[in-house]
Coordinates of N, CA and C in Angstrom, one line a residue:
M53 N 31.4 12.8 9.5 CA 30.0 12.6 8.9 C 28.8 12.1 10.1
E54 N 27.9 12.8 9.8 CA 26.7 12.3 10.8 C 25.7 11.7 10.1
V55 N 25.5 10.2 10.7 CA 24.6 9.1 9.8 C 23.1 10.0 10.5
L56 N 22.3 9.7 9.5 CA 20.9 10.4 9.2 C 19.9 8.9 10.1
R57 N 19.5 9.4 11.0 CA 17.9 8.3 11.4 C 17.1 8.2 11.2
V58 N 16.1 7.4 10.6 CA 14.8 7.6 10.1 C 14.1 7.6 11.5
K59 N 12.7 8.2 12.1 CA 12.0 7.5 13.1 C 11.1 6.5 12.6
A60 N 10.8 5.8 13.6 CA 10.1 4.6 13.2 C 8.9 5.2 12.8
G61 N 8.2 5.8 13.2 CA 6.5 6.2 12.5 C 7.0 6.3 11.0
S62 N 7.8 7.3 10.5 CA 8.2 7.9 9.1 C 8.7 6.6 8.3
K63 N 9.3 5.7 9.0 CA 9.6 4.2 8.5 C 8.3 3.5 8.0
I64 N 7.0 3.6 8.8 CA 6.0 2.9 8.9 C 4.8 3.6 7.5
Y65 N 5.2 4.9 7.6 CA 4.3 5.8 6.7 C 4.8 5.7 5.5
Y66 N 6.2 5.5 5.0 CA 6.5 5.3 3.8 C 6.8 4.2 3.5
T67 N 7.3 3.0 4.0 CA 6.2 1.9 3.7 C 5.4 1.4 3.1
R68 N 4.1 2.3 3.9 CA 2.5 1.7 3.0 C 2.5 2.7 1.7
V69 N 3.5 3.9 2.1 CA 3.1 4.4 0.4 C 3.7 3.6 -0.5
L70 N 5.0 3.5 -0.2 CA 5.6 2.7 -1.5 C 4.7 1.3 -1.8
L71 N 4.0 0.8 -0.7 CA 3.3 -0.6 -0.9 C 1.9 0.1 -1.9
G72 N 1.9 0.8 -1.5 CA 0.2 1.6 -2.2 C 0.6 1.5 -3.8
V73 N 2.1 2.1 -4.1 CA 2.1 2.4 -5.5 C 2.2 1.2 -6.0
G74 N 3.0 0.4 -5.5 CA 3.1 -1.5 -6.2 C 1.8 -1.9 -6.0
V75 N 1.4 -1.7 -5.0 CA -0.2 -2.6 -4.9 C -1.0 -1.7 -7.0
G76 N -0.8 -0.6 -6.1 CA -2.3 0.3 -7.1 C -1.8 -0.3 -8.7
L77 N -0.2 -0.2 -9.0 CA 0.2 -0.9 -10.4 C -0.3 -2.6 -10.5
F78 N 0.2 -3.0 -9.8 CA -0.3 -4.5 -10.0 C -1.7 -5.0 -10.1
S79 N -2.8 -4.0 -9.2 CA -3.8 -4.1 -9.8 C -4.6 -3.3 -11.2
G80 N -4.0 -2.4 -10.9 CA -4.4 -2.4 -12.7 C -4.0 -3.1 -13.5
W81 N -2.5 -3.7 -13.4 CA -2.6 -4.6 -14.5 C -3.4 -6.3 -14.1
L82 N -3.8 -6.2 -13.2 CA -4.5 -7.5 -12.9 C -6.3 -7.3 -13.4
Y83 N -6.3 -6.3 -13.3 CA -7.8 -5.3 -13.8 C -8.0 -5.5 -15.6
L84 N -6.8 -5.1 -15.8 CA -6.8 -6.1 -17.4 C -6.8 -7.3 -17.7
V85 N -5.9 -7.9 -16.9 CA -5.6 -9.6 -17.0 C -6.8 -10.5 -16.8
L86 N -7.8 -10.0 -16.1 CA -8.4 -11.1 -15.6 C -10.1 -10.3 -15.7
P87 N -10.5 -10.5 -17.1 CA -11.9 -10.3 -17.7 C -12.9 -10.7 -16.9
L88 N -13.3 -10.4 -15.7 CA -14.2 -11.8 -15.0 C -15.7 -10.5 -14.6
G89 N -15.6 -9.4 -15.1 CA -17.1 -8.8 -15.1 C -17.0 -7.7 -13.8
L90 N -18.0 -8.4 -12.6 CA -17.7 -7.7 -11.0 C -16.9 -8.4 -10.3
L91 N -16.3 -9.0 -10.5 CA -14.9 -9.3 -9.6 C -13.7 -9.0 -9.9
Q92 N -13.9 -8.3 -11.7 CA -12.9 -7.6 -12.1 C -12.5 -6.3 -11.4
S93 N -13.5 -6.0 -11.0 CA -13.1 -4.6 -9.9 C -13.0 -5.0 -8.3
L94 N -13.5 -6.4 -7.9 CA -13.4 -6.4 -6.2 C -11.7 -7.2 -5.9
I95 N -11.6 -8.0 -7.0 CA -10.6 -8.9 -6.5 C -9.4 -7.5 -6.3
P96 N -8.8 -6.5 -6.8 CA -7.7 -5.5 -6.8 C -8.2 -4.9 -5.6
S97 N -9.7 -4.8 -5.1 CA -9.8 -4.2 -4.0 C -9.5 -5.0 -3.1
I98 N -9.6 -6.1 -2.9 CA -9.7 -7.0 -1.7 C -8.3 -7.4 -1.3
L99 N -7.5 -7.2 -2.8 CA -5.8 -7.8 -2.8 C -5.4 -6.4 -1.8
A100 N -6.0 -5.5 -2.3 CA -5.1 -4.0 -1.5 C -5.5 -3.8 0.0
V101 N -6.8 -4.8 0.6 CA -7.1 -5.0 2.0 C -5.8 -5.7 2.1
L102 N -6.0 -7.0 1.6 CA -4.8 -8.0 2.3 C -3.3 -7.4 2.4
V103 N -3.4 -6.8 1.5 CA -1.6 -6.7 1.6 C -1.7 -5.3 2.4
Y104 N -2.2 -4.5 3.0 CA -2.2 -3.7 4.2 C -2.7 -4.5 4.9
V105 N -3.0 -5.3 5.8 CA -2.9 -5.8 6.6 C -1.5 -6.9 6.6
G106 N -1.0 -7.3 5.6 CA 0.0 -7.7 5.6 C 1.0 -6.9 6.1
S107 N 0.9 -5.8 5.9 CA 1.8 -5.2 6.4 C 2.5 -4.8 7.4
F108 N 1.4 -5.0 8.1 CA 1.4 -5.2 9.7 C 2.9 -5.5 10.2
Y109 N 2.8 -7.3 9.1 CA 4.1 -8.2 9.7 C 5.2 -7.8 9.0
L110 N 4.9 -6.8 7.4 CA 6.3 -6.4 7.5 C 7.1 -5.6 8.0
I111 N 6.4 -4.6 8.7 CA 6.8 -3.8 9.4 C 7.7 -4.3 10.6
T112 N 6.8 -5.1 11.0 CA 7.0 -5.9 12.6 C 8.6 -6.6 12.6
R113 N 8.3 -7.7 11.1 CA 9.0 -8.9 11.2 C 10.0 -8.4 10.5
V114 N 10.5 -7.5 9.2 CA 11.3 -7.4 8.5 C 12.3 -5.8 9.1
L115 N 10.9 -4.7 8.9 CA 11.7 -3.4 9.6 C 12.1 -3.4 11.2
R116 N 11.5 -4.5 11.7 CA 11.5 -4.5 13.3 C 11.4 -3.7 14.3
I117 N 9.8 -3.2 13.5 CA 9.3 -1.7 14.7 C 8.3 -2.4 15.4
K118 N 8.3 -2.5 16.8 CA 7.8 -2.6 17.9 C 6.7 -1.4 18.4
A119 N 5.6 -1.9 18.8 CA 4.8 -0.8 19.1 C 5.4 0.2 20.4
E120 N 6.5 -0.7 21.0 CA 7.0 0.6 22.3 C 7.8 1.3 21.7
D121 N 8.4 1.1 20.4 CA 9.1 2.4 19.6 C 8.7 4.0 19.4
L122 N 7.2 3.4 19.2 CA 6.2 4.6 19.0 C 5.9 5.4 19.9
N123 N 5.6 6.9 19.4 CA 4.9 7.3 20.7 C 3.2 7.0 20.8
N124 N 2.5 7.0 20.3 CA 1.4 6.0 19.9 C 1.2 4.4 19.7
P125 N 0.9 3.9 20.3 CA 1.6 2.3 19.8 C 0.0 2.4 18.7
A126 N -1.2 2.5 19.0 CA -1.9 1.9 17.5 C -1.6 2.9 16.7
F127 N -0.3 3.3 16.2 CA 0.3 4.0 15.0 C 1.0 2.9 14.3
L128 N 1.6 1.8 14.9 CA 1.4 0.8 13.9 C 0.8 -0.2 13.2
K129 N -0.7 0.0 13.5 CA -2.0 -0.6 12.7 C -2.4 0.6 11.8
T130 N -2.3 1.8 12.0 CA -2.9 2.9 11.7 C -2.5 3.8 11.1
G131 N -1.2 3.5 11.0 CA -0.3 4.3 10.6 C -0.1 4.5 9.0
G132 N -0.8 5.9 8.7 CA -0.1 5.6 7.0 C -1.7 4.8 6.3
I133 N -2.9 4.9 6.8 CA -3.8 4.0 6.4 C -4.3 5.2 4.9
F134 N -4.3 6.3 5.4 CA -5.0 7.0 4.4 C -4.2 7.3 3.5
A135 N -2.9 7.3 3.6 CA -2.0 7.6 2.1 C -2.0 6.3 1.4
Y136 N -1.6 5.1 2.1 CA -2.0 4.2 1.3 C -2.6 3.5 0.6
F137 N -3.8 4.1 0.9 CA -5.3 3.1 0.0 C -5.4 4.7 -1.0
L138 N -5.3 5.9 -0.7 CA -5.2 6.9 -1.9 C -4.0 6.9 -2.8
T139 N -2.8 6.3 -2.4 CA -1.7 6.4 -3.5 C -1.9 5.2 -4.3
W140 N -3.1 3.8 -3.5 CA -3.3 2.6 -4.0 C -4.2 3.2 -5.3
L141 N -5.2 3.8 -4.9 CA -6.2 4.6 -5.7 C -5.9 4.9 -7.1
V142 N -4.7 6.2 -6.4 CA -4.1 6.8 -7.8 C -3.3 6.0 -9.1
F143 N -2.6 5.4 -8.3 CA -1.9 4.3 -9.3 C -2.7 3.5 -9.9
W144 N -3.6 3.0 -9.5 CA -4.6 2.1 -9.9 C -5.1 2.7 -11.2
S145 N -5.7 4.0 -10.6 CA -6.4 4.3 -11.8 C -5.5 5.2 -13.0
L146 N -4.4 5.5 -12.5 CA -3.7 6.0 -13.7 C -2.9 5.0 -14.8
Y147 N -2.7 3.7 -14.4 CA -2.2 2.4 -14.9 C -3.6 2.4 -16.1
L148 N -4.8 2.6 -15.6 CA -5.8 1.8 -16.3 C -6.2 3.3 -17.5
T149 N -6.0 4.5 -17.0 CA -6.1 5.5 -17.5 C -5.1 5.5 -18.9
F150 N -3.9 5.2 -19.0 CA -2.7 5.4 -19.8 C -2.8 4.0 -20.6
T151 N -3.3 2.6 -19.9 CA -3.0 1.5 -20.7 C -4.8 1.0 -21.4
L152 N -5.9 1.2 -20.8 CA -6.8 1.3 -21.7 C -7.2 2.0 -23.0
P153 N -7.7 1.5 -24.1 CA -8.0 2.1 -25.4 C -9.5 3.0 -24.6
P154 N -8.8 4.4 -25.4 CA -10.9 5.0 -25.6 C -11.7 4.1 -26.3
S155 N -13.1 4.0 -25.3 CA -14.0 3.8 -26.1 C -14.9 4.5 -27.2

């Protein structure tokens, strides 16, 4: 039986996509729980940015991926950035779409 090895770049990408899903759902819940006006939209956005920055430490410490393991060392910081924020925005929007009552 052959063991399937996942490339380091793919691990980074899929980790950030899964984080985008989780933070998107949490942001939607947070939006409903904190009725703070303008801050109501700003806090989930700041949370998304902070989790993305924190994902660098998750990837280097938990997954133990080093810049030397990648073809492009900058991919450690920028890999999956578009997928992360798009996934976060989609799941935040979907959560609010299905939980907010129609006005």
